[in-house]
Short mmCIF file of C-alpha atoms in Angstrom, two decimals:
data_model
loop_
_atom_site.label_atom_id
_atom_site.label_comp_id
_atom_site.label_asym_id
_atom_site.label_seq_id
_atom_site.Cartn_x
_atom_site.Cartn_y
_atom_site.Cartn_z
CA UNK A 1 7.17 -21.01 -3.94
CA UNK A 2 4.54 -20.42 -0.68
CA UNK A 3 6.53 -18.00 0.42
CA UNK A 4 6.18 -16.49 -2.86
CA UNK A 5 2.67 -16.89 -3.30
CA UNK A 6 1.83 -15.47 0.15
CA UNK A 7 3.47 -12.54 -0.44
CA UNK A 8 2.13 -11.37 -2.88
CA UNK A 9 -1.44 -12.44 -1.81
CA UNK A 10 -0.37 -9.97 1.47
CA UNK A 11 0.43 -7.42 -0.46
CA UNK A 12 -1.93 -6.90 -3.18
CA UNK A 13 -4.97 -8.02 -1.27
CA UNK A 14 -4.55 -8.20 2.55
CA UNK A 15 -2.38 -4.94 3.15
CA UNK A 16 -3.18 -3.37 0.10
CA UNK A 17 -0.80 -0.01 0.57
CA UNK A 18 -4.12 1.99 -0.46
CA UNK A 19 -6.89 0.60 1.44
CA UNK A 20 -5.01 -0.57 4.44
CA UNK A 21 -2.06 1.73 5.00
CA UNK A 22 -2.58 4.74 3.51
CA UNK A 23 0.31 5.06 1.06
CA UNK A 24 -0.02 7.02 -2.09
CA UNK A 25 -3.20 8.43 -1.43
CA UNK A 26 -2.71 11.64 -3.48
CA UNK A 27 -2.31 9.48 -7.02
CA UNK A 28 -5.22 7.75 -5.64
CA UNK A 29 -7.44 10.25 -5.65
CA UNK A 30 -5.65 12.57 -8.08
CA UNK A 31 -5.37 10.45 -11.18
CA UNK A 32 -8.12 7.90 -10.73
CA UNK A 33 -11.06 9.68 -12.67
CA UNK A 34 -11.06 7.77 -16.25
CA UNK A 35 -9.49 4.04 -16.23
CA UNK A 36 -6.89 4.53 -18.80
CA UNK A 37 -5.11 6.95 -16.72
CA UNK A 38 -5.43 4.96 -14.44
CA UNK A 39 -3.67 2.02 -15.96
CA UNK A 40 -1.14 4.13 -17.49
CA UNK A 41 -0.19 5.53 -13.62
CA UNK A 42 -0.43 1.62 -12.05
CA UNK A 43 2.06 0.39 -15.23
CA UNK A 44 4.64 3.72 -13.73
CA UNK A 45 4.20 2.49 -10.70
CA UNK A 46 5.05 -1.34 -10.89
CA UNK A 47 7.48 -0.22 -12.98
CA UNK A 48 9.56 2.26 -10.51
CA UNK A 49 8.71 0.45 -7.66
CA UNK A 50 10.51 -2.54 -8.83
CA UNK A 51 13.63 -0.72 -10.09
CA UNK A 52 13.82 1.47 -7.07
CA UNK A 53 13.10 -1.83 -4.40
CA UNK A 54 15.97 -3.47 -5.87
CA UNK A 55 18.42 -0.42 -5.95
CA UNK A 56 17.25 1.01 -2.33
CA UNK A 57 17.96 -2.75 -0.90
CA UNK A 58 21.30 -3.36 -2.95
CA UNK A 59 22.48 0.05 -1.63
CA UNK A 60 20.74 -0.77 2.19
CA UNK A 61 22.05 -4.20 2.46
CA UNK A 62 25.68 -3.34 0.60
CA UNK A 63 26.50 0.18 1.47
CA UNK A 64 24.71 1.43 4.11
CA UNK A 65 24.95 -1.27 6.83
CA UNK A 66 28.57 -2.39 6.13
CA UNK A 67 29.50 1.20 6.57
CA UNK A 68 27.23 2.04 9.93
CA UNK A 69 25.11 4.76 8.13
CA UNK A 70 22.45 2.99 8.23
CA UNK A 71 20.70 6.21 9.57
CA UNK A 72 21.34 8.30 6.52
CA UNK A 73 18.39 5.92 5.08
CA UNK A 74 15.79 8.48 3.95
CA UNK A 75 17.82 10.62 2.62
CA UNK A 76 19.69 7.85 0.86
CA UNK A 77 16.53 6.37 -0.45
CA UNK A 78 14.65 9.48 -1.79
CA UNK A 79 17.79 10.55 -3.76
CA UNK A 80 17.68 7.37 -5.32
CA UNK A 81 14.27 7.24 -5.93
CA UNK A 82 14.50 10.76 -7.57
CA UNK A 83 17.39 10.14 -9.61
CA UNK A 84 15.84 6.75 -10.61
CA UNK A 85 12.96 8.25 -12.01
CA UNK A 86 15.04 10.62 -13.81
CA UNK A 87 16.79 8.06 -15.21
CA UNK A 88 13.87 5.44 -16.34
CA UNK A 89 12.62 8.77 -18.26
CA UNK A 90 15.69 9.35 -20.04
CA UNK A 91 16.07 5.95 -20.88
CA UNK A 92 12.49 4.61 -21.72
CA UNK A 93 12.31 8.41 -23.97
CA UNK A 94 15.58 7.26 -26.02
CA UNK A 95 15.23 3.83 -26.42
CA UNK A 96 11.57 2.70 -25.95
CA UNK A 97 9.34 5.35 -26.96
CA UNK A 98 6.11 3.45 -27.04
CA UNK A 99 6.33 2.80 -23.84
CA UNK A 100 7.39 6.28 -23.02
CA UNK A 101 4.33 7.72 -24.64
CA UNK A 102 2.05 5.83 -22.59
CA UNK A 103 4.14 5.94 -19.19
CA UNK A 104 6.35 9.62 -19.78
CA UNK A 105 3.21 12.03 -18.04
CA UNK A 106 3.07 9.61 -14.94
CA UNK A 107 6.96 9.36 -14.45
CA UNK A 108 7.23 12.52 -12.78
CA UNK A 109 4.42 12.06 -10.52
CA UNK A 110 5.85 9.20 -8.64
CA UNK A 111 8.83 10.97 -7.33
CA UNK A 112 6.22 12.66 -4.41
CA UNK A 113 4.35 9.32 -4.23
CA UNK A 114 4.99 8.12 -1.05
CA UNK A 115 3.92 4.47 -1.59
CA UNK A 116 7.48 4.08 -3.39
CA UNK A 117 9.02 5.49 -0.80
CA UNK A 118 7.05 3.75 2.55
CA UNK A 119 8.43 0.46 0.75
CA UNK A 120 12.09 0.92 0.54
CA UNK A 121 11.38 1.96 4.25
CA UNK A 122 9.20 -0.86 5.56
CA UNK A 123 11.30 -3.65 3.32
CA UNK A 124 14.10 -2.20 5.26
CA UNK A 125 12.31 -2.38 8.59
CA UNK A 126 11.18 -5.79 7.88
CA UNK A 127 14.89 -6.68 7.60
CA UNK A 128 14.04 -8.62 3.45
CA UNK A 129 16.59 -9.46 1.36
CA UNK A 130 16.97 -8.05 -1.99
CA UNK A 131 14.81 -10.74 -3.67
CA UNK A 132 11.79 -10.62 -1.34
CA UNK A 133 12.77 -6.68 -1.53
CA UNK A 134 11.66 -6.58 -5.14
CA UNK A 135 8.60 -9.14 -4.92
CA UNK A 136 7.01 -7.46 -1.80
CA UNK A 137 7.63 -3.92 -4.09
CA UNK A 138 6.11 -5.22 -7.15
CA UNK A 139 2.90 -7.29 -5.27
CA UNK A 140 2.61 -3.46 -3.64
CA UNK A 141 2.71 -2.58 -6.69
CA UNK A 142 0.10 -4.27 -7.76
CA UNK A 143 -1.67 -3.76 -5.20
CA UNK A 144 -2.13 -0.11 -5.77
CA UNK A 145 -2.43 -1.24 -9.18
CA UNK A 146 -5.95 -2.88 -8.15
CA UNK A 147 -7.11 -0.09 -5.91
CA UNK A 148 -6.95 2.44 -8.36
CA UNK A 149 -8.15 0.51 -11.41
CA UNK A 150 -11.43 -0.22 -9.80
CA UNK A 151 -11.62 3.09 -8.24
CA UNK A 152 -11.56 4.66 -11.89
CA UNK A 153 -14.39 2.41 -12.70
CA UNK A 154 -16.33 3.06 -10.01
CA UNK A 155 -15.64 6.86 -10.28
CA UNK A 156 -16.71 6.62 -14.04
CA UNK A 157 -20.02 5.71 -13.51
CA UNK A 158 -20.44 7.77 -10.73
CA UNK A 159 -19.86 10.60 -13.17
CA UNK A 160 -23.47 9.57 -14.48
CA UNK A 161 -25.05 9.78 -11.19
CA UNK A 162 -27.30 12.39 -9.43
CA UNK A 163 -24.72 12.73 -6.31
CA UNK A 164 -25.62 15.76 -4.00
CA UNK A 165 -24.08 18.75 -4.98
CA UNK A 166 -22.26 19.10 -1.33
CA UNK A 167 -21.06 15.98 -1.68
CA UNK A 168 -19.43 15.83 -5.32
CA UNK A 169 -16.14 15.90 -6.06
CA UNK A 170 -13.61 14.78 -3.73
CA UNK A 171 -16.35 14.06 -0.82
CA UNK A 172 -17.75 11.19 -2.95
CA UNK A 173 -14.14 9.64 -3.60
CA UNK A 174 -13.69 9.54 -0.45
CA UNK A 175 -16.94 8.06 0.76
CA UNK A 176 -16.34 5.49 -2.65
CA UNK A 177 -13.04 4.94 -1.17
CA UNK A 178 -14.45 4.03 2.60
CA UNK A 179 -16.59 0.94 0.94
CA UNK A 180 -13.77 0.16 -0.91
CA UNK A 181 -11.68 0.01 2.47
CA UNK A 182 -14.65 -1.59 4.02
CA UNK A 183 -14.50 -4.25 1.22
CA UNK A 184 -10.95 -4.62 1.57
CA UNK A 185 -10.76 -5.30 5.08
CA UNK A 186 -12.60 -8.71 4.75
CA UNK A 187 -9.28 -10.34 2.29
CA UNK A 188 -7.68 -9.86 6.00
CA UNK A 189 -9.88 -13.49 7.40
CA UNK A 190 -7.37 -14.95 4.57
CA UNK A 191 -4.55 -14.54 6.79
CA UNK B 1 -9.90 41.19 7.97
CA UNK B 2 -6.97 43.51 5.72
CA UNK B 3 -3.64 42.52 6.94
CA UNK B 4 -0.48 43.25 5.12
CA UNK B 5 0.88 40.79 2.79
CA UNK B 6 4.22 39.12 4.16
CA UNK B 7 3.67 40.18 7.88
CA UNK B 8 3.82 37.44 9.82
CA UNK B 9 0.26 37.65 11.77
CA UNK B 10 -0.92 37.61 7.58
CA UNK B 11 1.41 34.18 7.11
CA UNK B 12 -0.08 32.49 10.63
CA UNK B 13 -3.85 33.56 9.54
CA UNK B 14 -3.07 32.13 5.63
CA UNK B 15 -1.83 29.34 7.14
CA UNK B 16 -4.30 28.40 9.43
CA UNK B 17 -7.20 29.44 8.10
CA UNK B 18 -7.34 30.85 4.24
CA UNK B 19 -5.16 28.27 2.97
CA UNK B 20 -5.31 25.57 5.79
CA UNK B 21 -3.60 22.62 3.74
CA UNK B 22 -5.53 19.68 5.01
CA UNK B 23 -8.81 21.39 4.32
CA UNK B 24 -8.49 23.33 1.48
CA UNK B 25 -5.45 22.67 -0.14
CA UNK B 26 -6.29 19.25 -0.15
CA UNK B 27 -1.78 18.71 0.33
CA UNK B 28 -0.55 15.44 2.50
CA UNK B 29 -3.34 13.26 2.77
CA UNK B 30 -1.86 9.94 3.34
CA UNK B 31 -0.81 11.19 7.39
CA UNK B 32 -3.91 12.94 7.63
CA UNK B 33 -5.65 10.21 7.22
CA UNK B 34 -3.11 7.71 8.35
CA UNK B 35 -2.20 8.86 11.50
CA UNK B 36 -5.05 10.49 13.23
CA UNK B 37 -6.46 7.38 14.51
CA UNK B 38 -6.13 9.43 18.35
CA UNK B 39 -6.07 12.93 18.42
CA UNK B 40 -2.50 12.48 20.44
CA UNK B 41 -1.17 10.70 17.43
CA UNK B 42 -2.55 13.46 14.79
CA UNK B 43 -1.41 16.29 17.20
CA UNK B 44 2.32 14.29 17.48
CA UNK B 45 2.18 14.62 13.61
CA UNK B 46 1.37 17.99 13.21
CA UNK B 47 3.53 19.06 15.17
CA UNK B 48 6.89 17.12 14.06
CA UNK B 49 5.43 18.41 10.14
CA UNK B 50 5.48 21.71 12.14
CA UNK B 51 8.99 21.64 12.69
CA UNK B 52 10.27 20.11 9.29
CA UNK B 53 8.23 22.63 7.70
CA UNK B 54 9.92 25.80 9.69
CA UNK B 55 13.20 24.82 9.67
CA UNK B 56 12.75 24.03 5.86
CA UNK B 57 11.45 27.21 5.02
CA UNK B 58 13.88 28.87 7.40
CA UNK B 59 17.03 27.09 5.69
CA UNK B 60 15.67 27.35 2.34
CA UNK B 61 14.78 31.36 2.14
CA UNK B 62 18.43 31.58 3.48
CA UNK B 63 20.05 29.70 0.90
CA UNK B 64 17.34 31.17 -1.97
CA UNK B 65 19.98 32.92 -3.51
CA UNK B 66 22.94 30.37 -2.98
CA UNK B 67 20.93 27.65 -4.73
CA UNK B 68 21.19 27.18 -8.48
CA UNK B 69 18.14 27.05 -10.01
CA UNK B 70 18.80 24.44 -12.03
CA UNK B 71 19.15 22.34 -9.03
CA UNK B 72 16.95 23.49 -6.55
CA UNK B 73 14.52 20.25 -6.35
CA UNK B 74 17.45 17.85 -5.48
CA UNK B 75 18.53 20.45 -3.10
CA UNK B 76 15.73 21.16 -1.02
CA UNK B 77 14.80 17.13 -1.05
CA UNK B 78 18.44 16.92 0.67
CA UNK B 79 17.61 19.59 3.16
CA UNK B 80 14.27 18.54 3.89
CA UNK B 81 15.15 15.17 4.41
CA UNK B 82 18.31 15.93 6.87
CA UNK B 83 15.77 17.60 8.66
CA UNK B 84 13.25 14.78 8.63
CA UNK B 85 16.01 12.64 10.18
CA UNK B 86 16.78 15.03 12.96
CA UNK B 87 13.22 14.55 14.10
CA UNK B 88 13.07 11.23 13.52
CA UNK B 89 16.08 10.92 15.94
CA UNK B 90 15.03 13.37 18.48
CA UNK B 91 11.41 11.92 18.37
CA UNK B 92 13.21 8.02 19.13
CA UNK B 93 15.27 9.45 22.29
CA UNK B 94 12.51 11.38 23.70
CA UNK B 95 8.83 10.28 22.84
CA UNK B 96 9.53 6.40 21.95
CA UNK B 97 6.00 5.79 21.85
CA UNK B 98 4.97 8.13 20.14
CA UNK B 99 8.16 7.52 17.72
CA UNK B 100 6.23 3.51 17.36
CA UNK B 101 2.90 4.91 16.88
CA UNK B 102 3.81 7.34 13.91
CA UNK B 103 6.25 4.62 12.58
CA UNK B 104 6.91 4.49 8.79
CA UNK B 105 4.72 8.17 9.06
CA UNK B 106 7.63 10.14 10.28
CA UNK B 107 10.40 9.61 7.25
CA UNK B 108 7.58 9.72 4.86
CA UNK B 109 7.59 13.50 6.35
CA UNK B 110 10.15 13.75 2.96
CA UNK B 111 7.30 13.29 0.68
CA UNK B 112 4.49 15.25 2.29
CA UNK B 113 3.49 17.59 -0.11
CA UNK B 114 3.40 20.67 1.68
CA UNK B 115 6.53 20.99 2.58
CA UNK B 116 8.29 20.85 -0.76
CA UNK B 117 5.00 22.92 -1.76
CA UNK B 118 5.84 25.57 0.12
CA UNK B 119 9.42 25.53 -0.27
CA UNK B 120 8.97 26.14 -4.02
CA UNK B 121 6.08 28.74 -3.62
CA UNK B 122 7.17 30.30 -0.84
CA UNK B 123 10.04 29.94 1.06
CA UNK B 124 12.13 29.92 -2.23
CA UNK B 125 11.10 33.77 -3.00
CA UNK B 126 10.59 35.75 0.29
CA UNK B 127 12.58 36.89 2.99
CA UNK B 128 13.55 34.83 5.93
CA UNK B 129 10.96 36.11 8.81
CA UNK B 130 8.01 36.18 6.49
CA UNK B 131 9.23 32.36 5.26
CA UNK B 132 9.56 31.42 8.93
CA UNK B 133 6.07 32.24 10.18
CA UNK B 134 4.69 31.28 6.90
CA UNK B 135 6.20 27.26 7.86
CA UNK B 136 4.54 28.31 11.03
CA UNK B 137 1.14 29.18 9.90
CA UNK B 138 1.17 26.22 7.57
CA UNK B 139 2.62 23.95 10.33
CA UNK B 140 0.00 24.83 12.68
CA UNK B 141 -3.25 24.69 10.51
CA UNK B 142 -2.33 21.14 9.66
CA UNK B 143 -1.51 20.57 13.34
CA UNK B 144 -4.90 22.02 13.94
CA UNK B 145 -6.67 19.60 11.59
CA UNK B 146 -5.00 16.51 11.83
CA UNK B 147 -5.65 17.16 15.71
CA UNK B 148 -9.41 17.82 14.78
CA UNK B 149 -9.64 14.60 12.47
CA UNK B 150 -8.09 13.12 15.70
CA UNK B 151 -10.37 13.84 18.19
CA UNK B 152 -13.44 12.73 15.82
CA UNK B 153 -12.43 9.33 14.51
CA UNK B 154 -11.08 8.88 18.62
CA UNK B 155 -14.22 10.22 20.07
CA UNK B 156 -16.51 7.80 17.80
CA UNK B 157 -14.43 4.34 17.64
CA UNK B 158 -13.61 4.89 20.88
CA UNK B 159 -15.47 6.79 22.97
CA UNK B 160 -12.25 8.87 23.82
CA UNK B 161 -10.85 12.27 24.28
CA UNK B 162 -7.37 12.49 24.26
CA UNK B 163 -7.03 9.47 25.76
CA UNK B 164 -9.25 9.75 28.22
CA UNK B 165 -12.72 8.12 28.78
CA UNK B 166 -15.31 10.38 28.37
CA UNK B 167 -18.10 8.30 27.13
CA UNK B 168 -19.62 5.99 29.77
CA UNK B 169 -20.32 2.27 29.65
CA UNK B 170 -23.45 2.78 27.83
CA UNK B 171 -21.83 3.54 24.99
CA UNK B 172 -21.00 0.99 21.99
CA UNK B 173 -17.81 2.47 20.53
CA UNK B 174 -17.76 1.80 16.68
CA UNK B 175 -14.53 0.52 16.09
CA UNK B 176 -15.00 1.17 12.22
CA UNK B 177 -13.79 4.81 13.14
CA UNK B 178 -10.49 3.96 14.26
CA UNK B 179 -9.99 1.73 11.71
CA UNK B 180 -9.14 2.63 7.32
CA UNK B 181 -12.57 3.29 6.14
CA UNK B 182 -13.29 5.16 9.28
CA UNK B 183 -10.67 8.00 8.14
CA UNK B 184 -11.70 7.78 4.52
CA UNK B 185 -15.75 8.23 6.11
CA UNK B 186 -14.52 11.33 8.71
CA UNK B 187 -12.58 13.00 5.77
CA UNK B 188 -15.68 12.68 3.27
CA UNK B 189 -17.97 14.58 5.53
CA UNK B 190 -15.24 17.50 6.07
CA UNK B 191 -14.63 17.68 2.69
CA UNK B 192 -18.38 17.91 2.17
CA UNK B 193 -18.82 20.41 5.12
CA UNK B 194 -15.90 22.68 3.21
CA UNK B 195 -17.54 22.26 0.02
CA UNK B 196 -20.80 23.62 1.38
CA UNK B 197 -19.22 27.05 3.37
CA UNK B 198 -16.27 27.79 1.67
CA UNK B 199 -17.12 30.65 -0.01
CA UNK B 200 -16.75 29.97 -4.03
CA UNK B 201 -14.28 33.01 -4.03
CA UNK B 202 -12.16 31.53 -1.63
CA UNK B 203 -11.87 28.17 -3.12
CA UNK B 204 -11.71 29.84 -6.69
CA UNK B 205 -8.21 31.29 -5.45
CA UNK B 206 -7.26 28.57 -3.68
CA UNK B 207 -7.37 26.49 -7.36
CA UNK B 208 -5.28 29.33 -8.89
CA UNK B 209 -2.88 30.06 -5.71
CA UNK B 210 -1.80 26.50 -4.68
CA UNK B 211 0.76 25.95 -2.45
CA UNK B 212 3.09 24.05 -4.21
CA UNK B 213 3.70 27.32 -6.68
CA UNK B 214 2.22 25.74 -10.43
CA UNK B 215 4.97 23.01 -9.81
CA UNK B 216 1.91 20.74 -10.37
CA UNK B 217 3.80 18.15 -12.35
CA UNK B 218 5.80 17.44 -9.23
CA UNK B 219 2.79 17.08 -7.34
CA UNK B 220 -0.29 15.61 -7.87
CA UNK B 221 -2.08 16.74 -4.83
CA UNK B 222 -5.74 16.57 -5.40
CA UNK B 223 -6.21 20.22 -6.56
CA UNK B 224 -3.30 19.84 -8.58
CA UNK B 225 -4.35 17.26 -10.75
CA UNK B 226 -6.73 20.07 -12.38
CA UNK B 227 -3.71 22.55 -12.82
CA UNK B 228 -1.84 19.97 -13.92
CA UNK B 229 -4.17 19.20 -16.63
CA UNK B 230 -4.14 22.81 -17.38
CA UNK B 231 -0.40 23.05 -17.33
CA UNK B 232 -0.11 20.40 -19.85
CA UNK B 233 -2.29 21.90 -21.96
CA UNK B 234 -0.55 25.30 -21.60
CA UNK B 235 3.08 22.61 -22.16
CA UNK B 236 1.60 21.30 -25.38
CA UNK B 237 0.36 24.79 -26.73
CA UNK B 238 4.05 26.30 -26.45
CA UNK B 239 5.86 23.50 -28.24
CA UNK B 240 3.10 23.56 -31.03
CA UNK B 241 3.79 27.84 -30.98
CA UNK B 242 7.23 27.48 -31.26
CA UNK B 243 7.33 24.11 -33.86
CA UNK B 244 4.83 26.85 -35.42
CA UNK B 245 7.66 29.40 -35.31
CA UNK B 246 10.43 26.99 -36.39
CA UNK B 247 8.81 26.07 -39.21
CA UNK B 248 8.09 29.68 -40.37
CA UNK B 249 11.49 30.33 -39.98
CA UNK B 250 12.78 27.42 -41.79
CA UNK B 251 10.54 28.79 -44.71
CA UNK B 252 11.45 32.03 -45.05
CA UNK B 253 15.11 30.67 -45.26
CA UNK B 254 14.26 28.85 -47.90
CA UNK B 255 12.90 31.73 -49.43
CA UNK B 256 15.86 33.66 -48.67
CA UNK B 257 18.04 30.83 -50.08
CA UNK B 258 16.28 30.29 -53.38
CA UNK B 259 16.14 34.53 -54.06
CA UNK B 260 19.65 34.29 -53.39
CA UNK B 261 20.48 31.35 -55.83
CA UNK B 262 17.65 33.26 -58.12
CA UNK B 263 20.19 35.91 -58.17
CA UNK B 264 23.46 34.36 -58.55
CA UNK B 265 21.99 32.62 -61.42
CA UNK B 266 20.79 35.92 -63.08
CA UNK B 267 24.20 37.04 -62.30
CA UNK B 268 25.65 33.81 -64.33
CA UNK B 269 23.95 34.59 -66.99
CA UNK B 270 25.08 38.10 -67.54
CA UNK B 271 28.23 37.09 -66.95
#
């Protein structure tokens, strides 16, 4: 259960995969400018990230090392990441298509998001098993989740601001996104 | 400057300066702003995108007219990431510490935008030399920057240049620099620097002619997310045209049908 708790208090707060290390930057700052986007891209996300943490460490851990190609790993795990995605849309469009409505336009975006696949990757650095494989890619998740939630907020009512005019646009994301980092980086005396 | 499209001095100049993909493409953002904590580490990661990105383009023009098009995603994420392994491999054997540095950076090579970018809008519909030093003009502009984002963030949290001292004891280094919200602070004021020259022509076309080729759906690099707005839009306007057309169809059919049955009946009757 601590073990459990801790990570995902690591990975949503103190190594948030935004903030701290720089994965999925361009969904970050692509998608993040009205807060029901950016909801509907954080449910995608938890979503695939789950699937695809469990399948890339079931294949890693039963496939992959038993057979010595463990080196074949990226290409391994962005195929299944690809297909995965492929799949969850055919499968959420035929048989839940509520969900689909809200989730469908996001889908295809996370194949390129690198967050999804930096996990399989580090999970399989960090030597997890399949379980903590899934938890640590859900509380990443999450994590992102977080980041991008409160950056659509933020960005929302900087819409009714005076900002420079060399500085609007992207520049001011950015800067938003430094304080945010800033703000971040003080979860990490929890450790 | 008039140089003609396609020749390779054209590609290196695009690359490097017109459409330099850190700067104003806005394409692979999490290294740039991951990895250039020293400029050693940015330049390392320019120039293993460098290679990815040339031997990519180079495999990828060859095969242009092998590959199905139905399948042509799947089938330059395969090439791209055989390629990405090679490096990764060569990178371990012969610059280990520069292979620990980069870390989890140099697979995620797969999903850096520009290099399925240009695959699609490039590489996919030109010759082979023209592809070649087009991965080579792309390669080296975001060697170029990532080197230049480098040696800022290094030079301010550290005092450094290349590795080297250059700042004497005097000096405080702010740490902030090397650290996440320093690259998030360095990349703000570029970005704002390129907002203010960039001339509103060049970033006009740079909205219209984005590297990854109106695949914006696949994308969702920064510029992209306007296009991709766009392209839904554009998405949503042909299925209403042709549910539009469908429907006209279906009704003149029906037309057709109940003339027809007008007819027959007419005929019954004289009968």
């Amino acid at each position: 259960m601590k073990v459990i708790l801790l990570t995902i208090l690591s990975t949503v707060l103190i190594n948030n995969v935004v903030l701290s290390r720089f994965l999925g930057l361009c969904p970050f700052l692509g998608v993040s400018s009205k807060i029901r986007t950016a909801l509907g891209m954080s449910g995608a996300v938890v979503f695939v990230m789950a699937i695809s943490s469990l399948a890339s460490a079931i294949i890693y851990n039963y496939l992959l090392v038993p057979f010595n190609l463990a080196y074949l790993k990226t290409i391994v795990f962005i195929l299944v990441i690809a297909a995965l995605v492929q799949l969850v849309e055919l499968i959420l469009k035929k048989y839940i298509p509520a969900l689909y409505k809200s989730l469908g336009v996001y889908l295809p975006l996370i194949t390129t998001n690198c967050a999804v696949l930096g996990v399989a990757l580090t999970n399989v650095q960090d030597g997890l098993n399949v379980g903590m494989s899934v938890l640590t890619g859900v509380g990443t998740a999450v994590g992102f989740g977080v980041a991008i939630v409160l950056m659509a907020g933020i960005r929302e009512k900087i819409e009714g601001n005076d900002v420079p005019r060399t500085f609007r646009g992207l520049p001011i994301v950015l800067l938003t996104a430094g304080l945010m980092a800033i703000a971040f980086m003080g979860f990490s005396a929890l450790r | 400057m008039k140089l003609k499209k396609g020749s390779p001095l054209e590609r290196l100049y695009n690359g490097v300066w017109q459409e330099n993909p850190t700067f104003v493409l806005m394409l692979g953002m999490c290294a740039t702003l991951a990895v250039t904590t020293s400029a050693i580490n940015g330049f390392a990661m320019g120039l293993s995108t460098m290679a990815v990105l040339v031997f990519s383009n180079l495999l990828i023009s060859l095969l242009r007219k092998i590959i199905p098009d139905g399948v042509r995603m799947p089938a330059y994420i395969v090439i791209v990431a055989t390629l990405v392994t090679l490096v990764e491999f060569f990178m371990h054997a012969f610059a280990t510490e520069l292979f620990n540095a980069l870390g989890i950076f140099i697979p995620l090579i797969v999903v850096n935008c520009i290099i399925l970018g240009r695959a699609e809008a490039y590489a996919s519909k030109n010759p082979v030399v023209s592809s070649v030093f087009d991965g080579l003009g792309m390669g080296l502009g975001f060697t170029c920057s990532l080197t230049l984002i480098g040696l800022v963030r290094e030079f301010i949290g550290a005092g450094k240049l290349f590795g080297f001292q250059v700042l004497g004891d005097w000096y405080t280094p702010v740490s902030i620099f090397v650290l996440a919200p320093g690259a998030f602070f360095v990349l703000a004021v570029i970005a704002a620097i390129r907002n203010r020259i960039v001339r509103p022509e060049v970033r006009e076309n740079a909205t219209n002619e984005i590297a990854c080729g109106g695949n914006c759906r696949y994308c969702s690099g920064t510029i992209c997310s306007a296009n991709h707005a766009r392209l839904d839009a554009e998405l949503e306007r042909k299925a209403a045209e042709e549910k539009a057309a469908k429907e006209k169809a279906a009704r003149e059919k029906a037309e057709q049908l109940k003339a027809a049955q007008a007819a027959a009946e007419k005929g019954g009757d004289a009968q």
